[in-house]
XYZ file of C-alpha atoms in Angstrom:
387
model
C 17.903 10.306 22.496
C 16.227 12.065 25.026
C 15.601 15.502 25.323
C 16.348 15.743 28.877
C 19.317 16.750 30.545
C 21.896 14.187 31.945
C 25.058 14.120 33.918
C 28.309 14.047 30.875
C 30.064 11.311 31.605
C 32.579 11.647 34.369
C 31.782 15.753 34.342
C 34.204 16.522 31.917
C 32.120 18.609 29.262
C 29.515 20.773 29.825
C 25.926 20.234 30.108
C 24.365 22.430 27.055
C 20.717 23.912 27.088
C 19.511 24.850 23.612
C 16.961 27.871 24.241
C 14.619 28.273 20.685
C 11.804 31.122 20.208
C 8.710 28.625 20.045
C 8.006 24.878 18.530
C 7.310 25.459 15.035
C 10.362 25.042 12.006
C 12.189 28.283 12.182
C 15.497 28.669 10.465
C 17.227 29.029 14.156
C 15.059 26.006 15.685
C 16.030 23.972 12.574
C 19.793 24.498 13.555
C 19.102 24.253 17.042
C 17.737 20.980 16.573
C 20.618 19.760 14.695
C 22.881 20.903 16.921
C 21.692 19.581 19.683
C 21.186 16.085 17.972
C 24.646 16.101 16.458
C 26.278 17.176 20.082
C 23.858 13.915 21.819
C 25.600 11.731 19.298
C 28.954 12.641 20.933
C 28.054 12.229 23.762
C 27.495 15.875 25.204
C 24.753 15.836 27.763
C 22.714 18.563 25.581
C 18.899 19.638 26.390
C 16.112 21.478 23.962
C 13.733 24.032 24.964
C 11.693 26.863 23.441
C 10.494 29.728 25.590
C 6.520 29.366 23.816
C 4.445 27.075 22.270
C 3.643 26.957 18.020
C 2.330 30.829 17.644
C -1.128 28.976 16.424
C -1.078 27.817 20.333
C -4.023 29.592 22.117
C -1.968 32.662 24.110
C -4.134 31.491 27.409
C -3.424 27.749 26.863
C -1.618 25.953 30.192
C 1.659 25.376 30.223
C 3.318 22.434 28.130
C 4.415 19.679 30.652
C 7.953 18.427 28.298
C 7.022 14.626 28.802
C 3.595 15.767 26.575
C 5.477 16.610 23.729
C 4.881 15.270 20.090
C 6.974 13.181 18.146
C 8.412 15.407 14.852
C 10.180 13.453 11.626
C 11.835 11.089 14.717
C 12.725 14.025 16.835
C 11.279 15.198 19.378
C 9.795 18.874 19.913
C 10.885 20.966 22.495
C 10.304 21.184 26.064
C 7.896 24.145 25.833
C 8.448 26.516 29.059
C 5.746 28.536 29.584
C 2.529 30.343 27.977
C 4.279 33.039 26.067
C 8.381 34.376 25.459
C 8.647 36.507 27.955
C 5.816 35.793 30.546
C 6.620 35.740 33.868
C 6.082 32.274 34.071
C 8.458 31.319 31.765
C 11.185 33.372 32.927
C 10.745 31.731 35.980
C 10.805 28.091 34.303
C 13.574 29.006 31.719
C 15.934 30.132 35.381
C 14.640 26.671 36.890
C 15.572 24.774 33.335
C 18.930 26.270 33.403
C 19.764 25.128 36.829
C 20.783 22.015 34.973
C 22.991 23.389 32.497
C 26.685 24.746 32.286
C 26.398 26.711 29.212
C 22.843 28.075 27.579
C 22.679 28.758 23.820
C 20.093 31.315 23.012
C 18.790 30.586 19.618
C 17.488 33.565 17.912
C 16.696 37.617 19.413
C 13.773 36.208 21.487
C 15.674 33.935 23.673
C 18.543 37.032 23.771
C 16.162 39.414 25.848
C 14.243 36.142 27.936
C 18.665 35.029 28.769
C 19.144 38.329 29.800
C 16.175 38.666 32.167
C 16.048 34.726 33.297
C 19.264 34.515 33.759
C 20.723 37.409 35.821
C 22.269 36.802 38.825
C 22.705 33.015 38.427
C 25.803 30.996 37.911
C 24.931 30.186 34.248
C 26.184 32.106 31.694
C 24.357 32.139 27.767
C 26.186 32.363 24.260
C 23.851 34.950 21.763
C 23.347 32.784 18.462
C 22.411 35.799 16.467
C 21.549 34.309 12.390
C 19.777 37.429 11.022
C 21.525 40.103 9.292
C 22.610 42.943 11.901
C 21.724 46.109 10.271
C 18.344 44.876 9.638
C 16.743 44.340 13.391
C 19.165 47.452 14.513
C 18.055 50.074 12.011
C 16.312 52.592 14.886
C 18.681 53.670 17.703
C 16.205 52.291 20.280
C 16.976 49.077 18.752
C 20.877 49.294 18.692
C 20.355 50.827 22.710
C 18.172 47.642 23.518
C 20.508 45.027 21.516
C 23.381 46.043 22.914
C 22.034 46.172 26.921
C 21.150 42.707 26.315
C 23.831 41.601 24.144
C 26.758 42.193 26.917
C 24.878 40.285 29.291
C 25.689 37.313 27.424
C 29.144 35.368 27.959
C 29.727 35.144 24.179
C 28.134 36.173 20.819
C 28.247 34.065 17.749
C 27.446 35.198 14.428
C 27.957 33.613 10.462
C 30.644 36.073 8.982
C 33.438 37.823 9.818
C 31.566 40.582 8.520
C 28.587 40.362 10.252
C 31.275 40.456 13.452
C 32.781 43.564 12.224
C 28.980 45.267 12.604
C 28.162 43.623 16.126
C 31.267 44.966 16.986
C 31.302 48.371 16.098
C 27.260 49.033 16.789
C 27.297 47.774 20.299
C 30.787 48.263 21.161
C 31.097 44.480 22.044
C 34.814 43.635 23.560
C 37.348 42.038 21.515
C 36.652 38.333 21.498
C 33.502 38.512 22.406
C 32.121 37.645 19.456
C 32.794 34.422 17.600
C 32.062 33.561 14.152
C 30.569 29.892 12.825
C 29.093 29.234 10.022
C 25.225 28.815 9.734
C 24.553 25.054 8.925
C 22.080 21.817 8.974
C 22.367 17.980 9.149
C 22.451 16.609 5.801
C 20.502 13.413 6.866
C 17.238 15.437 7.593
C 17.003 16.912 3.838
C 17.824 14.055 1.922
C 17.617 14.403 -2.448
C 14.550 13.029 -4.213
C 14.987 9.514 -4.814
C 14.237 9.850 -8.458
C 10.784 10.910 -10.149
C 8.574 8.539 -8.251
C 10.128 9.945 -4.962
C 9.330 13.538 -6.153
C 5.775 12.565 -7.130
C 5.084 11.195 -3.912
C 6.547 13.708 -2.020
C 4.137 16.092 -3.815
C 0.742 13.865 -3.452
C 1.704 13.846 -0.251
C 1.957 17.563 -0.168
C -1.480 18.375 -1.971
C 0.691 19.488 -4.780
C 0.091 18.913 -8.783
C 2.879 16.147 -9.879
C 3.730 17.139 -13.044
C 4.430 20.757 -13.083
C 7.215 22.745 -13.192
C 6.978 23.312 -8.953
C 9.041 26.132 -7.020
C 9.237 26.477 -3.400
C 9.554 30.043 -0.964
C 9.733 29.119 2.360
C 9.530 31.927 5.347
C 7.499 34.210 7.082
C 5.143 35.809 4.818
C 6.360 39.571 6.096
C 7.791 42.646 4.643
C 11.057 41.898 4.444
C 10.563 38.225 2.614
C 8.856 39.820 0.210
C 6.682 37.313 -1.195
C 5.376 40.205 -3.313
C 8.079 39.260 -5.499
C 7.866 35.991 -6.036
C 3.989 36.219 -6.925
C 5.201 38.601 -9.395
C 7.344 36.038 -10.548
C 4.638 33.461 -10.932
C 2.910 35.837 -12.667
C 5.445 35.973 -15.229
C 6.151 32.211 -15.803
C 2.422 31.129 -16.431
C 4.386 27.142 -16.735
C 5.245 27.906 -13.095
C 3.107 26.238 -9.793
C 4.698 28.309 -6.590
C 4.516 25.616 -3.362
C 4.074 28.512 -0.265
C 5.256 27.292 3.100
C 5.311 29.985 6.253
C 2.840 31.771 7.558
C 2.844 35.690 8.611
C 0.711 38.996 8.777
C 0.547 39.711 5.117
C -0.901 35.769 3.874
C -4.297 37.075 3.686
C -3.866 40.123 1.360
C -1.410 38.710 -0.770
C -3.380 35.664 -1.292
C -5.852 37.710 -3.907
C -2.443 38.756 -5.902
C -4.036 37.884 -9.463
C -0.792 34.832 -9.228
C -2.224 33.065 -6.305
C -4.509 31.171 -8.481
C -1.530 28.945 -9.413
C 0.370 29.516 -5.754
C -0.562 26.729 -3.051
C -0.059 28.124 0.877
C 0.924 25.011 2.345
C 1.376 26.846 6.143
C 3.554 26.395 7.879
C 5.311 22.906 7.653
C 6.285 20.783 10.481
C 9.446 19.598 8.838
C 9.927 20.952 4.939
C 12.551 18.188 3.802
C 9.016 16.741 1.761
C 8.787 20.490 0.355
C 12.634 20.206 -0.630
C 12.168 16.300 -2.057
C 8.854 18.027 -3.934
C 10.493 21.139 -5.686
C 12.792 21.948 -9.188
C 13.657 24.865 -7.506
C 13.790 27.337 -4.800
C 13.036 30.979 -4.698
C 14.573 33.392 -2.142
C 13.090 36.689 -3.081
C 14.632 38.917 0.509
C 15.184 42.483 0.988
C 17.706 40.967 4.169
C 18.951 37.844 5.000
C 22.125 36.494 6.960
C 22.819 33.279 5.649
C 19.416 31.924 4.854
C 18.685 28.495 6.633
C 16.680 27.722 3.710
C 19.162 27.604 0.848
C 21.506 25.470 2.805
C 18.711 23.128 3.713
C 17.237 23.452 -0.309
C 21.294 22.720 -1.462
C 21.689 19.740 0.649
C 17.938 18.212 -0.887
C 20.096 18.705 -4.484
C 17.712 21.920 -5.684
C 18.942 24.611 -7.097
C 17.915 27.859 -6.035
C 17.351 31.880 -7.411
C 17.908 34.070 -4.742
C 18.134 37.706 -3.738
C 21.691 39.092 -3.637
C 21.232 40.159 -0.020
C 23.042 39.987 3.065
C 25.575 36.943 2.670
C 23.098 34.588 0.363
C 26.168 34.381 -2.321
C 28.067 32.187 0.544
C 25.385 29.365 -0.541
C 24.097 30.260 -3.491
C 27.122 29.918 -6.653
C 25.323 32.134 -9.293
C 25.684 30.480 -12.553
C 27.237 27.336 -10.356
C 24.379 26.292 -8.070
C 21.824 27.953 -9.090
C 21.735 32.018 -9.188
C 21.692 35.212 -7.803
C 19.484 38.835 -8.904
C 19.686 42.333 -7.418
C 16.847 42.580 -4.631
C 13.419 44.266 -5.748
C 13.589 43.205 -9.375
C 10.881 41.016 -10.147
C 11.365 40.381 -14.199
C 15.340 39.332 -13.384
C 14.182 37.284 -10.829
C 11.349 35.903 -13.287
C 14.074 35.801 -16.158
C 16.630 33.842 -13.697
C 14.293 31.365 -12.711
C 13.032 30.901 -15.929
C 16.583 30.356 -16.838
C 17.505 28.055 -13.866
C 14.220 25.665 -14.749
C 14.943 25.355 -18.595
C 18.687 23.718 -18.157
C 20.130 20.991 -16.513
C 18.719 21.291 -13.344
C 19.816 18.268 -12.215
C 23.668 19.381 -12.719
C 22.628 22.507 -10.832
C 21.761 20.826 -8.047
C 23.715 18.244 -7.439
C 26.738 21.260 -7.235
C 24.609 22.981 -4.549
C 24.512 19.461 -2.501
C 28.482 19.336 -2.876
C 29.089 22.618 -2.006
C 26.799 22.315 0.851
C 28.226 19.511 2.195
C 31.797 21.023 2.259
C 30.763 24.077 3.685
C 27.695 23.891 5.913
C 27.258 20.759 6.910
C 26.629 20.597 10.529
C 29.309 18.107 11.375
C 32.032 20.285 9.588
C 31.444 23.032 12.487
C 30.063 21.151 15.743
C 33.732 20.730 16.887
C 33.902 24.822 16.956
C 30.962 24.624 18.912
C 32.052 22.342 21.030
C 35.479 24.486 22.256
C 33.197 27.775 22.465
C 30.893 26.038 24.884
C 34.388 24.628 27.022
C 36.010 27.729 26.811
C 32.808 29.590 28.212
C 32.112 26.842 30.775
C 35.828 27.256 31.789
C 35.255 30.882 31.740
C 32.650 30.840 33.789
C 34.139 28.242 36.588
C 37.123 30.262 37.404
C 37.017 32.420 40.584
C 36.980 36.034 40.161
C 39.967 37.759 41.217
């Protein structure tokens, strides 16, 4: 499936440009890729671009040529627009790329600012796709003022739950009908469950992980709000468990000196998290703030039970006692007890229930109709002559 924009048959449907912050595999990026692929399968013109390369790329590097993008897991990575997310050259490249689109979908907060700046004065509308918990990233008055100024420039805003819509409308005085609720989702085919013990062992071997241990996955940015310190405190209380950590961030070096870090495997950012789900016996989420985390959906589709802090709308994905366990945030003892129970009981049964729940509520095919309807609505509104 090509990443480059092509005309929709007979021009009957809008051409969509998905914009992500960078080329890594984060929550917003994963969803953008899945939606991009699903729209293409339905015959709708869709393209995928990133504002900047992977964070590991030197900031002074030359702008990437979209034709030189490597292949990751059978899906071409996003064409990179520039050397930095809000660099002038990046914004100019975004403005140019948007000329070939009818609607831009801005996935994540960095893309909101980029679209508000780059698309000002153009005829191409953009939709801001909000995936986090708005109360967290709008905690200060300055951030709320900045967010309001940017979101009012969007043609529409999407969020994950009715409660999140209420928060956005209240904090930013967004007009009724501007915020649309569309659930988070992933493509089930991207996260296949392990096909038996041999498949699980092969996935561990490929990642350099021990074969015959209880292995728990932790996936996310190693940043304060994700609380990897709690996960390591949990590990300290479960001596028979190993922890596989996928991600990077400012706290990695300090947390690598934690007493339990000897039984932790710091894998860094993974190009594709699916092998880690196949390798894991459970997923641990320790955040102080979340929206509807994509990692929980991905793990559930892979048949992996989760133990998670009961923050944001995590309980939309994790059903306490049925697909995993929920624990109050900030309590390593309660997390350790819950994880120990999940690992000791019927993990296969919990994982199967998690997969069934995710397939029913969070598989991307179930929400694409809503996305196509919203994109068409925005396109039509933008095409109507002003009064």
